[in-house]
CSV table of C-alpha atoms in Angstrom, one decimal:
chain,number,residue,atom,x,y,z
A,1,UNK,CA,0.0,0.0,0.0
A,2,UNK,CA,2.8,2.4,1.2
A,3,UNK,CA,4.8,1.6,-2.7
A,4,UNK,CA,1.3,2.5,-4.3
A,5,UNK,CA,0.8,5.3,-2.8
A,6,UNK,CA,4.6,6.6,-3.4
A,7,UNK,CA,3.6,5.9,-7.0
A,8,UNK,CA,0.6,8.0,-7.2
A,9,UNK,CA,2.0,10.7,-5.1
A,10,UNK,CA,5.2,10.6,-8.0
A,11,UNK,CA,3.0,11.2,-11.1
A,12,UNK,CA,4.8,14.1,-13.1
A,13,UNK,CA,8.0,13.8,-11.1
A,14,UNK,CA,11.5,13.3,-12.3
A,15,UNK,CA,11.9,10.4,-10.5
A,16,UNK,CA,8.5,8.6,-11.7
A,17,UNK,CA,9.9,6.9,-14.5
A,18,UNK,CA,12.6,4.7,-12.8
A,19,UNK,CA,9.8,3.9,-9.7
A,20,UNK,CA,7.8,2.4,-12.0
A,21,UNK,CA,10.5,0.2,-13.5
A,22,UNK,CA,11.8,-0.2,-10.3
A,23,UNK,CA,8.6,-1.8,-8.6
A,24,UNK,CA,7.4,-2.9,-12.0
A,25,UNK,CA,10.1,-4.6,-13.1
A,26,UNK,CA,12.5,-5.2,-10.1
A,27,UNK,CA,15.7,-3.8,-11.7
A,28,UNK,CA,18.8,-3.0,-9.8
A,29,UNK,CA,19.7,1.0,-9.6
A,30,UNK,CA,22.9,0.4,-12.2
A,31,UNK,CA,20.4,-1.3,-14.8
A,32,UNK,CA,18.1,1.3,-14.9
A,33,UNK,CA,20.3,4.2,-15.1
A,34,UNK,CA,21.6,1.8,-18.6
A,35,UNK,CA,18.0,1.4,-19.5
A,36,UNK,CA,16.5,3.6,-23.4
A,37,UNK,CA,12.9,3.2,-23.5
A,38,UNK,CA,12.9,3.6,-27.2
A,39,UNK,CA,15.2,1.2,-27.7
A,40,UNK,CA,15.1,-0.7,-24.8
A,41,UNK,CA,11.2,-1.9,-24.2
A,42,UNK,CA,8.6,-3.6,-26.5
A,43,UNK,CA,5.4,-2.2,-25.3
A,44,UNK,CA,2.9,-5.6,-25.8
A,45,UNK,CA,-0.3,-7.0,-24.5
A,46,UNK,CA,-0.9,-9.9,-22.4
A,47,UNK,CA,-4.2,-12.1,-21.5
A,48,UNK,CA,-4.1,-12.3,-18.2
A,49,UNK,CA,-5.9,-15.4,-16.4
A,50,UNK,CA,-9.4,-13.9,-15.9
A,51,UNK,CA,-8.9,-12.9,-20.0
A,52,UNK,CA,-8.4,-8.8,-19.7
A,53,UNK,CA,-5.5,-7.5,-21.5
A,54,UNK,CA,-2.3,-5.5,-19.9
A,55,UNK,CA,0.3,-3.7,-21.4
A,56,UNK,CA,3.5,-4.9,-20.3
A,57,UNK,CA,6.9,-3.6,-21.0
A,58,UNK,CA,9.6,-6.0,-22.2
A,59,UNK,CA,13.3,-6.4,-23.1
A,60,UNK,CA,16.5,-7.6,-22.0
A,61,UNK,CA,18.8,-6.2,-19.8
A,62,UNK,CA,22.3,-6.2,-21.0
A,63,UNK,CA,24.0,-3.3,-19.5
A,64,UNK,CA,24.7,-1.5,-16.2
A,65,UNK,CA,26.0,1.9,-15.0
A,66,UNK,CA,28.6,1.9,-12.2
A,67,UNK,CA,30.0,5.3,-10.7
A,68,UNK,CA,33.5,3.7,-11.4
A,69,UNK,CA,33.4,1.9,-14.6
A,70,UNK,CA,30.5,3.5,-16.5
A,71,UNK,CA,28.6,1.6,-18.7
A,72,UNK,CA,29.4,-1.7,-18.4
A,73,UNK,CA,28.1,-5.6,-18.5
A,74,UNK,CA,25.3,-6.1,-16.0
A,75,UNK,CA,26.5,-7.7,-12.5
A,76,UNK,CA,25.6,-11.4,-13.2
A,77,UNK,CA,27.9,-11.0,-16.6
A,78,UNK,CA,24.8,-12.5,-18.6
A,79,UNK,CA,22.1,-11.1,-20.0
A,80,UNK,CA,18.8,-11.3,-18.6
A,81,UNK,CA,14.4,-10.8,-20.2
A,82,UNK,CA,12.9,-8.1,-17.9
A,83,UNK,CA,9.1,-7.8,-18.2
A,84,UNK,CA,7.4,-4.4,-16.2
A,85,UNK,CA,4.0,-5.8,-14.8
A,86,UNK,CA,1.0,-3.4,-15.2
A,87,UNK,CA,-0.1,-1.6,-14.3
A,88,UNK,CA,3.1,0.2,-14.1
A,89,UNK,CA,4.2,-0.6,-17.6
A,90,UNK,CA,1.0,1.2,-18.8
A,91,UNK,CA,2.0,4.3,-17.2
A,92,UNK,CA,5.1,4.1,-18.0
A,93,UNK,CA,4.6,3.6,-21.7
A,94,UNK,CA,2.3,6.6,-21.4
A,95,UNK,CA,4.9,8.9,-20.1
A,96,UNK,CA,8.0,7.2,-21.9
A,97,UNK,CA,6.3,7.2,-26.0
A,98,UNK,CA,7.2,9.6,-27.3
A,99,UNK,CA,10.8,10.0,-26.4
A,100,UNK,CA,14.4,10.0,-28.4
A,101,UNK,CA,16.2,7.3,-28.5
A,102,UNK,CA,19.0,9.0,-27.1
A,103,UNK,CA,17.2,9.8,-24.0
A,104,UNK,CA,17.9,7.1,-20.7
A,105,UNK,CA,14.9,6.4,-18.4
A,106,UNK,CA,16.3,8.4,-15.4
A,107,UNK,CA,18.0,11.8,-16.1
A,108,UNK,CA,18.6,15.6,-14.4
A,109,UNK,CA,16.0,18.2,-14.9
A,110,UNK,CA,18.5,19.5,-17.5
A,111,UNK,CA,17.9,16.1,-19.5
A,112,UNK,CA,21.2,14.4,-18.7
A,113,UNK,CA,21.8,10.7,-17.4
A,114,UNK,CA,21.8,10.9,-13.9
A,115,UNK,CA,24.6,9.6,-12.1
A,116,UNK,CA,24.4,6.4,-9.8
A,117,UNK,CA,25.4,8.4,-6.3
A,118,UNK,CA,22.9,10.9,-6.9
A,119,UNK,CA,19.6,8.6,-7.2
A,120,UNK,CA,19.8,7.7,-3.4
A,121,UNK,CA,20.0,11.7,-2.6
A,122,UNK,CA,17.5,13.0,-5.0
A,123,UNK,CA,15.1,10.1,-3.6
A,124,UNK,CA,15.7,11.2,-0.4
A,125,UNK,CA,14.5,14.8,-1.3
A,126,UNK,CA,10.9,13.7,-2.0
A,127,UNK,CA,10.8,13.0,1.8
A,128,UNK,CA,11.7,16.3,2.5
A,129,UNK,CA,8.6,18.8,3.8
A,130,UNK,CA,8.3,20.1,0.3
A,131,UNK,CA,8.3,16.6,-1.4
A,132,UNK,CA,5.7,14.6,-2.9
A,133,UNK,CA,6.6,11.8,-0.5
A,134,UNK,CA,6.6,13.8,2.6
A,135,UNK,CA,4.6,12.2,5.3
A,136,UNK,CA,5.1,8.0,4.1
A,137,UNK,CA,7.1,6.5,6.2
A,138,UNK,CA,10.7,6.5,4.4
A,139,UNK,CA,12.6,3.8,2.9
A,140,UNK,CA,15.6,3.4,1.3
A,141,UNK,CA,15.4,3.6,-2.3
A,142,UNK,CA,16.9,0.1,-3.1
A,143,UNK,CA,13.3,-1.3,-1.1
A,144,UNK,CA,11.5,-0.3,-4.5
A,145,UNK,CA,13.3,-3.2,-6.1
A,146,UNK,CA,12.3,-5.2,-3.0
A,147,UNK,CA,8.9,-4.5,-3.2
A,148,UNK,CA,8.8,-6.0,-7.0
A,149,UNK,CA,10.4,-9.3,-5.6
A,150,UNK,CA,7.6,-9.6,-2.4
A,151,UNK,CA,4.9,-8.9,-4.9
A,152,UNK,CA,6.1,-11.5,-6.9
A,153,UNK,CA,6.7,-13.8,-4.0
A,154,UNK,CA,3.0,-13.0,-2.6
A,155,UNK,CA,1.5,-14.2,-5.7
A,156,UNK,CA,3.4,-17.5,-6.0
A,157,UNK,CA,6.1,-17.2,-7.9
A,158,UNK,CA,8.7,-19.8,-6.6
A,159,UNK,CA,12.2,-18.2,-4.9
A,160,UNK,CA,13.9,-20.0,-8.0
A,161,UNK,CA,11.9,-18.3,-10.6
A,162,UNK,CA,12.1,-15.0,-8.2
A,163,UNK,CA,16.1,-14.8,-7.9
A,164,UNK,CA,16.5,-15.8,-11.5
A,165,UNK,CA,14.1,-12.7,-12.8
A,166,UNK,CA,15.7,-10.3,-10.5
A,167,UNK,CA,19.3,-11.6,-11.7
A,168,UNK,CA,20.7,-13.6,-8.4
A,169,UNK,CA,23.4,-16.0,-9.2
A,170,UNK,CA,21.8,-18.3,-6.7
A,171,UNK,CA,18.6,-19.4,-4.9
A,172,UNK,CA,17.5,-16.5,-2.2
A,173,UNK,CA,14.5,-17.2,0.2
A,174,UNK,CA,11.9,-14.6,-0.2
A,175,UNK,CA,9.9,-15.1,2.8
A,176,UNK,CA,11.5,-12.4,5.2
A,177,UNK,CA,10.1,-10.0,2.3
A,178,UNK,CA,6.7,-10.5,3.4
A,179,UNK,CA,5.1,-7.8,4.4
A,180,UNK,CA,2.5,-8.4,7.3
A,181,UNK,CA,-1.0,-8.3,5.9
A,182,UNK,CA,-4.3,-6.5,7.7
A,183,UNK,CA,-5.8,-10.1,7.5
A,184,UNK,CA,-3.0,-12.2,8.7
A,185,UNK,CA,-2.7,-9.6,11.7
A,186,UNK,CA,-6.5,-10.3,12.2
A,187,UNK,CA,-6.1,-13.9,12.4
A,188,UNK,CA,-3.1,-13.3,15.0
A,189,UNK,CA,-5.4,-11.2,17.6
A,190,UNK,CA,-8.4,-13.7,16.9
A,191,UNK,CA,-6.6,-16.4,17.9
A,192,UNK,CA,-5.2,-14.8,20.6
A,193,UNK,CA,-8.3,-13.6,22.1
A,194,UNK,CA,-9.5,-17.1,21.9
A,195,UNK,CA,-6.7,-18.7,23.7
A,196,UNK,CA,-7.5,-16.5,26.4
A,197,UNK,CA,-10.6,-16.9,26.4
A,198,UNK,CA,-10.5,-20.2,27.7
């Protein structure tokens, strides 16, 4: 709830573009700063299981942008299929059509590529009093790549299928990405109560 509301509260910002691919797609910071839409992502529609048809955002990821090295080879040293999940590919596509190919996903307000130290700071900014974010509880910007791999977790993707899409060179275990849910909480104090009940 707290990711979707950052999201909404980021529509029009600088920073909105590489939220979305961040929580839509799970990339890490380096990869995004290497990402072109234009070039980069095939807009296309899927059928999802109830039959209604999303826009997702596909590719590969081949590259990565280090402070020290540049642009380089991602950090696995393979290449790896990204796909955004909507509904954050559909906004994305909507802001991100009409662009150059020259233009990266994340850049200054002057239009350059923004460098990898400075994401961090400049996310930290929308916390401020006179950010969008102000008033959500913060978190570090590397959670927004977090939060792609517990939604994916929470709706049954496996931690084998989940490390491999996210670009882990070996199994990870997913469940301390769990958030607690309003529900599960419920059941907690219900059961509780009837315990002492007794």
């Amino acid at each position: 709830e707290e990711i979707l509301e950052a999201v909404s509260r980021l529509r029009g910002n600088l920073m909105e573009a590489a939220v979305l691919a961040f929580v839509g797609g799970g990339f890490r910071r380096e990869e995004v700063l290497a990402l072109y839409p234009a070039r980069d992502i095939t807009w296309t529609t899927v059928t999802s299981l109830d039959g209604s048809e999303l826009v997702v955002g596909k590719g590969i990821i081949r590259e990565a942008v280090t402070q020290l090295d540049g642009r380089k080879t991602t950090k696995t040293w393979r290449e790896r299929p990204f796909t955004i999940a909507a509904p954050f590919a559909a906004r994305l596509k909507e802001l991100v059509g009409g662009w150059p190919e020259d233009r990266p996903l994340i850049t200054r307000k002057d239009g350059a590529p923004m460098q990898p130290t400075s994401i961090p700071e400049t996310w930290r900014r929308l916390f401020k009093p006179s950010g969008p974010l102000h008033g959500i509880r913060y978190v570090q910007f590397r959670t927004l790549r977090h939060a792609h791999e517990t939604l994916a977790s929470m709706a049954g993707v496996s931690d084998a299928v989940n490390a491999a899409v996210h670009g882990h060179s070996e199994a990870v275990s997913y469940r301390h990405y769990h958030a607690r849910q309003a529900a599960e909480a419920d059941q907690v104090a219900i059961a509780v109560s009837e315990r002492l009940a007794r």
